[in-house]
Amino acid sequence: MTPDQMHRLASRATEILVDRITNLREQRPWEGEFRDVLEDQIGGPAPEGGRPLDDLVEQIVRDVLHNNARQDHPRFFGFVPAVPTWPSIIADYLVSGFNVHVGTWLGGSGGSQVELTVTSWLCDWLGYDSQAGGLMTSGASAASVEALVAAREYAGHPDAPVVYMSDQSHSALPKAAYIAGVRREHIRLIDTDRQYRIDVQKLSDEIQQDRKAGLNPLAVCANAGTSSTGSIDPLLELADFCTSEGIWLHIDAAYGGFTVLTPEGKELLKGIERADSVSMDGHKWFFQPYETGILLVRNLDHLEAAFATGHDVIQDTVWGANHPNFADRGLQLSRFARALKIWMSVEMFGLSKFRAAIQHGLDLTKQAHAFIEQHPQLEVMAPTTLSIVCFRIRPNDRTYSEEELEELNRVVLAQVFWDDETFISSTSLKGVFTLRLCILNFATTWQDVRDTLELACRFGLDAAKKGG
Ligand SMILES: *Cc1c(COP(=O)(O)O)cnc(C)c1O
């Protein structure tokens, strides 16, 4: 392409993006289309000849990019939203353009140094000492696989390994355990208490029983913010327990981990610095684009012992002890420089802006909890710990059975979805259907949260009237 054509394409893309982001509030929080429509628009064989760029870009925006949940919309409260900032988006663009490879020091020393710097920031924030380290991954799912492989190798690759986690753990954790070689029947989901925290006594009983049966307890996976309710397992108690039992402690902090940057979160996550490994997601509560996963281990040697391998064709890349090849810390050899987006956005805004943005989510969620609690037709369904509030509509004109309430709240969820004003999702708390808001967008206002709760309530009361 000529420089002129390159400029034109990039300017058009920039124009589209700035326009999208600055007008986000005027758009719907969700957009999507059915397969048969999209197949018509985007399907078909690869073309032998090319086509004009302007037309192609317009089509990509209209048919591909437009059909997407707007998780960064101030009224998107579903799942765990991702809300990337502009400098982190640009960092990904620059990394692609410079074709940065951070598998080896020789391949990308600048990018490798940024990854060292960012992972050492993260270790600092958690309270890890200088023995600790880690790497960037695609997400917490990949980080969990790498953590459990490290745990397995540290334990000497025992036969019949068993992994323990609470019944609130993310599905990524059982999946990681299967991939790391744990049989499905050896994944123990331990009961939780009324705050959705793992029952340490039950955990201990299971472990003793498994040892007696000749199995090998390999790792306990604790939660520092479950994705259902935001609950945090008793981390200090688990750290003591795992130390005395000689079992690897992995903490899934994908969603909650970055709250350590606030005094409140630091207190809530006390003990996280004693975990053998911690997984986090910058694309959750640290305002990064997707694929900003992080794995940190308390002792970096344990990661390198599991993943470092030699290879003839990259023998020239070994620069020595102070020059790590990130390929020796995890699965990937060819690796995208994911750390630059964190480095660039933190260097640009300063950490205090991030702390304030995280605190904003905590504050709005407390306000939402209080609002639901004092509302005669709304019910809080779980303790609120971080930025998730679980609730349902319970009309107070008569007594409703559990079945009726589930039916009613499912109707509310569907109506909110098709209404296009706001986006919420649901979860199941020990079998009870529950609506849920995850509030972490720095651009979300109390008005956004309140309107969403009031809309859900109105739909619920209307449905109750019709149903009754
Ligand atoms: C999102 C999430 C995961 C999975 O992380 P990915 O980045 O989607 O792979 C695991 N655990 C928790 C608590 C999460 O919120």
Coordinates of C-alpha atoms in Angstrom, one line a residue, residues 7 9 22 38 42 46 67 81 139 169 189 191 215 226 240 287 364 376 383 395 425 432 468:
H7 CA -2.9 7.1 6.2
L9 CA -7.3 3.8 6.1
T22 CA -17.4 9.5 22.5
L38 CA -24.9 -12.7 9.4
I42 CA -20.3 -12.1 6.1
A46 CA -12.7 -16.2 0.2
N67 CA -23.1 -6.6 16.2
P81 CA -17.8 -5.7 31.8
G139 CA -7.0 -14.2 30.3
S169 CA -15.7 -21.0 41.5
L189 CA -16.4 -28.5 44.7
D191 CA -19.8 -26.2 50.0
L215 CA -5.2 -39.7 46.3
T226 CA -16.4 -14.7 42.6
D240 CA -2.4 -21.1 56.9
F287 CA -9.9 -0.9 32.2
L364 CA -21.9 2.9 43.4
P376 CA -40.3 -2.4 49.3
P383 CA -24.1 -10.1 50.6
P395 CA -43.8 -7.5 44.7
S425 CA -27.6 -10.5 33.5
V432 CA -32.1 -19.7 43.1
G468 CA -52.1 -12.4 38.8

